[in-house]
Amino acid sequence: QVQLVESGGGLVQAGGSLRVSCAASGRTFSTTAMGWFRQAPGKEREFVASISGSSHSTEYADSVKGRFTISRDNAKNTVYLQMNSLKPEDTALYYCAAIIMTTGWLRPPRQASEYHYWGQGTQVTVSF
């Protein structure tokens, strides 16, 4: 069982930066692939970024590539999403998700359906 708690959301002006964090429970974090997803009002949940347990592999949605960076600290059981050059269309509830893999070297999934554990979300609002 993995419990996830997001933090760090808030209100920021367009062009600004924000870092959200996700703290995970459990003793298998180094083999747990982590993902960030977001959902805006009236829209479906969409993939943002994911990272393998070893940090060897990362994946990004085209809409955030070059602006967002996913990273993790396995000693702290925490994954981060650094968001730069934020745009109003980045406004959404950001969720972190986890799936325990057999090894930390597998490519992290991009599909929400592949993740077994989810946090409650943290709101990110980007104003004009």
PDB file of C-alpha atoms in Angstrom:
ATOM      1  CA  GLN A   1       0.000   0.000   0.000  1.00  0.00           C
ATOM      2  CA  VAL A   2       1.238   3.476  -0.879  1.00  0.00           C
ATOM      3  CA  GLN A   3      -0.174   6.722   0.445  1.00  0.00           C
ATOM      4  CA  LEU A   4       0.532   9.945  -1.409  1.00  0.00           C
ATOM      5  CA  VAL A   5       0.254  13.512  -0.144  1.00  0.00           C
ATOM      6  CA  GLU A   6       0.750  16.457  -2.487  1.00  0.00           C
ATOM      7  CA  SER A   7       1.742  19.950  -1.405  1.00  0.00           C
ATOM      8  CA  GLY A   8       3.047  23.200  -2.827  1.00  0.00           C
ATOM      9  CA  GLY A   9       0.193  24.312  -5.028  1.00  0.00           C
ATOM     10  CA  GLY A  10      -0.983  27.903  -5.083  1.00  0.00           C
ATOM     11  CA  LEU A  11      -1.642  31.016  -7.118  1.00  0.00           C
ATOM     12  CA  VAL A  12       1.060  32.371  -9.425  1.00  0.00           C
ATOM     13  CA  GLN A  13       1.164  34.903 -12.246  1.00  0.00           C
ATOM     14  CA  ALA A  14       1.724  33.852 -15.811  1.00  0.00           C
ATOM     15  CA  GLY A  15       5.428  33.442 -16.502  1.00  0.00           C
ATOM     16  CA  GLY A  16       6.126  32.534 -12.899  1.00  0.00           C
ATOM     17  CA  SER A  17       7.343  29.329 -11.294  1.00  0.00           C
ATOM     18  CA  LEU A  18       6.017  26.880  -8.755  1.00  0.00           C
ATOM     19  CA  ARG A  19       7.202  23.571  -7.347  1.00  0.00           C
ATOM     20  CA  VAL A  20       4.773  20.936  -6.162  1.00  0.00           C
ATOM     21  CA  SER A  21       5.813  17.957  -4.077  1.00  0.00           C
ATOM     22  CA  CYS A  22       4.416  14.519  -3.378  1.00  0.00           C
ATOM     23  CA  ALA A  23       5.423  12.575  -0.284  1.00  0.00           C
ATOM     24  CA  ALA A  24       4.949   8.817  -0.435  1.00  0.00           C
ATOM     25  CA  SER A  25       4.690   6.207   2.284  1.00  0.00           C
ATOM     26  CA  GLY A  26       5.989   2.676   1.909  1.00  0.00           C
ATOM     27  CA  ARG A  27       9.312   0.873   1.777  1.00  0.00           C
ATOM     28  CA  THR A  28       9.530   0.231  -1.965  1.00  0.00           C
ATOM     29  CA  PHE A  29       9.876   3.795  -3.178  1.00  0.00           C
ATOM     30  CA  SER A  30      13.058   3.113  -5.168  1.00  0.00           C
ATOM     31  CA  THR A  31      11.140   0.736  -7.453  1.00  0.00           C
ATOM     32  CA  THR A  32       7.991   2.848  -7.587  1.00  0.00           C
ATOM     33  CA  ALA A  33       7.370   4.778 -10.768  1.00  0.00           C
ATOM     34  CA  MET A  34       5.764   8.154 -10.081  1.00  0.00           C
ATOM     35  CA  GLY A  35       3.612  10.306 -12.282  1.00  0.00           C
ATOM     36  CA  TRP A  36       2.013  13.730 -12.259  1.00  0.00           C
ATOM     37  CA  PHE A  37      -1.377  14.265 -13.846  1.00  0.00           C
ATOM     38  CA  ARG A  38      -3.678  17.275 -13.928  1.00  0.00           C
ATOM     39  CA  GLN A  39      -7.350  17.959 -14.386  1.00  0.00           C
ATOM     40  CA  ALA A  40      -8.901  21.299 -15.230  1.00  0.00           C
ATOM     41  CA  PRO A  41     -12.609  21.995 -14.672  1.00  0.00           C
ATOM     42  CA  GLY A  42     -14.700  20.392 -17.394  1.00  0.00           C
ATOM     43  CA  LYS A  43     -11.742  18.517 -18.845  1.00  0.00           C
ATOM     44  CA  GLU A  44     -10.402  14.992 -18.580  1.00  0.00           C
ATOM     45  CA  ARG A  45      -7.416  14.122 -16.451  1.00  0.00           C
ATOM     46  CA  GLU A  46      -4.247  14.393 -18.519  1.00  0.00           C
ATOM     47  CA  PHE A  47      -0.700  13.154 -18.200  1.00  0.00           C
ATOM     48  CA  VAL A  48       1.961  15.708 -17.277  1.00  0.00           C
ATOM     49  CA  ALA A  49       5.179  13.844 -16.441  1.00  0.00           C
ATOM     50  CA  SER A  50       6.495  10.592 -14.999  1.00  0.00           C
ATOM     51  CA  ILE A  51       9.757   9.257 -13.624  1.00  0.00           C
ATOM     52  CA  SER A  52      11.173   5.798 -13.047  1.00  0.00           C
ATOM     53  CA  GLY A  53      12.213   4.583  -9.618  1.00  0.00           C
ATOM     54  CA  SER A  54      15.885   5.032 -10.428  1.00  0.00           C
ATOM     55  CA  SER A  55      15.303   8.463 -12.063  1.00  0.00           C
ATOM     56  CA  HIS A  56      16.888   6.933 -15.175  1.00  0.00           C
ATOM     57  CA  SER A  57      13.822   7.551 -17.319  1.00  0.00           C
ATOM     58  CA  THR A  58      11.464  10.494 -17.497  1.00  0.00           C
ATOM     59  CA  GLU A  59       8.477  11.213 -19.705  1.00  0.00           C
ATOM     60  CA  TYR A  60       6.755  14.534 -20.430  1.00  0.00           C
ATOM     61  CA  ALA A  61       3.615  15.670 -22.161  1.00  0.00           C
ATOM     62  CA  ASP A  62       4.380  17.802 -25.201  1.00  0.00           C
ATOM     63  CA  SER A  63       2.513  20.715 -23.639  1.00  0.00           C
ATOM     64  CA  VAL A  64       4.971  20.966 -20.720  1.00  0.00           C
ATOM     65  CA  LYS A  65       8.212  19.765 -22.277  1.00  0.00           C
ATOM     66  CA  GLY A  66      10.958  22.319 -21.735  1.00  0.00           C
ATOM     67  CA  ARG A  67       9.002  24.106 -18.998  1.00  0.00           C
ATOM     68  CA  PHE A  68       8.398  21.417 -16.353  1.00  0.00           C
ATOM     69  CA  THR A  69      10.925  19.123 -14.710  1.00  0.00           C
ATOM     70  CA  ILE A  70      10.096  16.018 -12.696  1.00  0.00           C
ATOM     71  CA  SER A  71      12.596  14.749 -10.141  1.00  0.00           C
ATOM     72  CA  ARG A  72      12.673  12.595  -7.051  1.00  0.00           C
ATOM     73  CA  ASP A  73      14.593  12.113  -3.822  1.00  0.00           C
ATOM     74  CA  ASN A  74      14.395   8.466  -2.838  1.00  0.00           C
ATOM     75  CA  ALA A  75      15.962   9.173   0.548  1.00  0.00           C
ATOM     76  CA  LYS A  76      12.965  11.394   1.322  1.00  0.00           C
ATOM     77  CA  ASN A  77      10.346   9.300  -0.505  1.00  0.00           C
ATOM     78  CA  THR A  78       9.371  12.440  -2.394  1.00  0.00           C
ATOM     79  CA  VAL A  79       8.793  13.375  -6.016  1.00  0.00           C
ATOM     80  CA  TYR A  80       8.798  16.938  -7.285  1.00  0.00           C
ATOM     81  CA  LEU A  81       7.418  18.805 -10.252  1.00  0.00           C
ATOM     82  CA  GLN A  82       9.199  22.076 -10.970  1.00  0.00           C
ATOM     83  CA  MET A  83       7.004  24.244 -13.165  1.00  0.00           C
ATOM     84  CA  ASN A  84       8.519  27.252 -14.952  1.00  0.00           C
ATOM     85  CA  SER A  85       7.117  29.703 -17.478  1.00  0.00           C
ATOM     86  CA  LEU A  86       3.636  28.906 -16.261  1.00  0.00           C
ATOM     87  CA  LYS A  87       0.669  29.703 -18.473  1.00  0.00           C
ATOM     88  CA  PRO A  88      -3.002  30.223 -17.576  1.00  0.00           C
ATOM     89  CA  GLU A  89      -3.780  26.950 -19.365  1.00  0.00           C
ATOM     90  CA  ASP A  90      -1.641  25.140 -16.765  1.00  0.00           C
ATOM     91  CA  THR A  91      -4.344  25.904 -14.194  1.00  0.00           C
ATOM     92  CA  ALA A  92      -5.618  22.600 -12.826  1.00  0.00           C
ATOM     93  CA  LEU A  93      -5.736  20.238  -9.907  1.00  0.00           C
ATOM     94  CA  TYR A  94      -2.431  18.389  -9.961  1.00  0.00           C
ATOM     95  CA  TYR A  95      -2.346  14.780  -8.810  1.00  0.00           C
ATOM     96  CA  CYS A  96       0.579  12.524  -8.147  1.00  0.00           C
ATOM     97  CA  ALA A  97       0.288   8.814  -8.805  1.00  0.00           C
ATOM     98  CA  ALA A  98       2.366   5.728  -8.103  1.00  0.00           C
ATOM     99  CA  ILE A  99       2.857   2.212  -9.328  1.00  0.00           C
ATOM    100  CA  ILE A 100       5.223  -0.301  -7.744  1.00  0.00           C
ATOM    101  CA  MET A 101       7.391  -1.841 -10.454  1.00  0.00           C
ATOM    102  CA  THR A 102       9.623  -4.918 -10.349  1.00  0.00           C
ATOM    103  CA  THR A 103      12.666  -2.741 -10.911  1.00  0.00           C
ATOM    104  CA  GLY A 104      13.474   0.955 -10.798  1.00  0.00           C
ATOM    105  CA  TRP A 105      14.805   0.883 -14.366  1.00  0.00           C
ATOM    106  CA  LEU A 106      11.576   0.352 -16.285  1.00  0.00           C
ATOM    107  CA  ARG A 107      10.139   3.213 -18.331  1.00  0.00           C
ATOM    108  CA  PRO A 108       7.491   5.009 -16.269  1.00  0.00           C
ATOM    109  CA  PRO A 109       3.919   4.788 -17.597  1.00  0.00           C
ATOM    110  CA  ARG A 110       2.084   7.687 -19.224  1.00  0.00           C
ATOM    111  CA  GLN A 111      -1.413   6.258 -18.907  1.00  0.00           C
ATOM    112  CA  ALA A 112      -3.432   7.070 -15.803  1.00  0.00           C
ATOM    113  CA  SER A 113      -5.007   3.602 -15.911  1.00  0.00           C
ATOM    114  CA  GLU A 114      -1.619   2.006 -15.196  1.00  0.00           C
ATOM    115  CA  TYR A 115      -1.210   3.727 -11.842  1.00  0.00           C
ATOM    116  CA  HIS A 116      -2.510   2.036  -8.705  1.00  0.00           C
ATOM    117  CA  TYR A 117      -2.227   4.791  -6.115  1.00  0.00           C
ATOM    118  CA  TRP A 118      -3.314   8.406  -6.204  1.00  0.00           C
ATOM    119  CA  GLY A 119      -3.046  11.473  -4.016  1.00  0.00           C
ATOM    120  CA  GLN A 120      -5.832  13.939  -3.302  1.00  0.00           C
ATOM    121  CA  GLY A 121      -4.403  16.654  -5.522  1.00  0.00           C
ATOM    122  CA  THR A 122      -3.058  20.160  -5.080  1.00  0.00           C
ATOM    123  CA  GLN A 123      -4.511  23.176  -6.865  1.00  0.00           C
ATOM    124  CA  VAL A 124      -2.338  25.241  -9.169  1.00  0.00           C
ATOM    125  CA  THR A 125      -3.836  28.470 -10.472  1.00  0.00           C
ATOM    126  CA  VAL A 126      -2.028  30.661 -12.992  1.00  0.00           C
ATOM    127  CA  SER A 127      -3.420  34.164 -13.436  1.00  0.00           C
ATOM    128  CA  PHE A 128      -3.071  36.384 -16.488  1.00  0.00           C
TER     129      PHE A 128
END
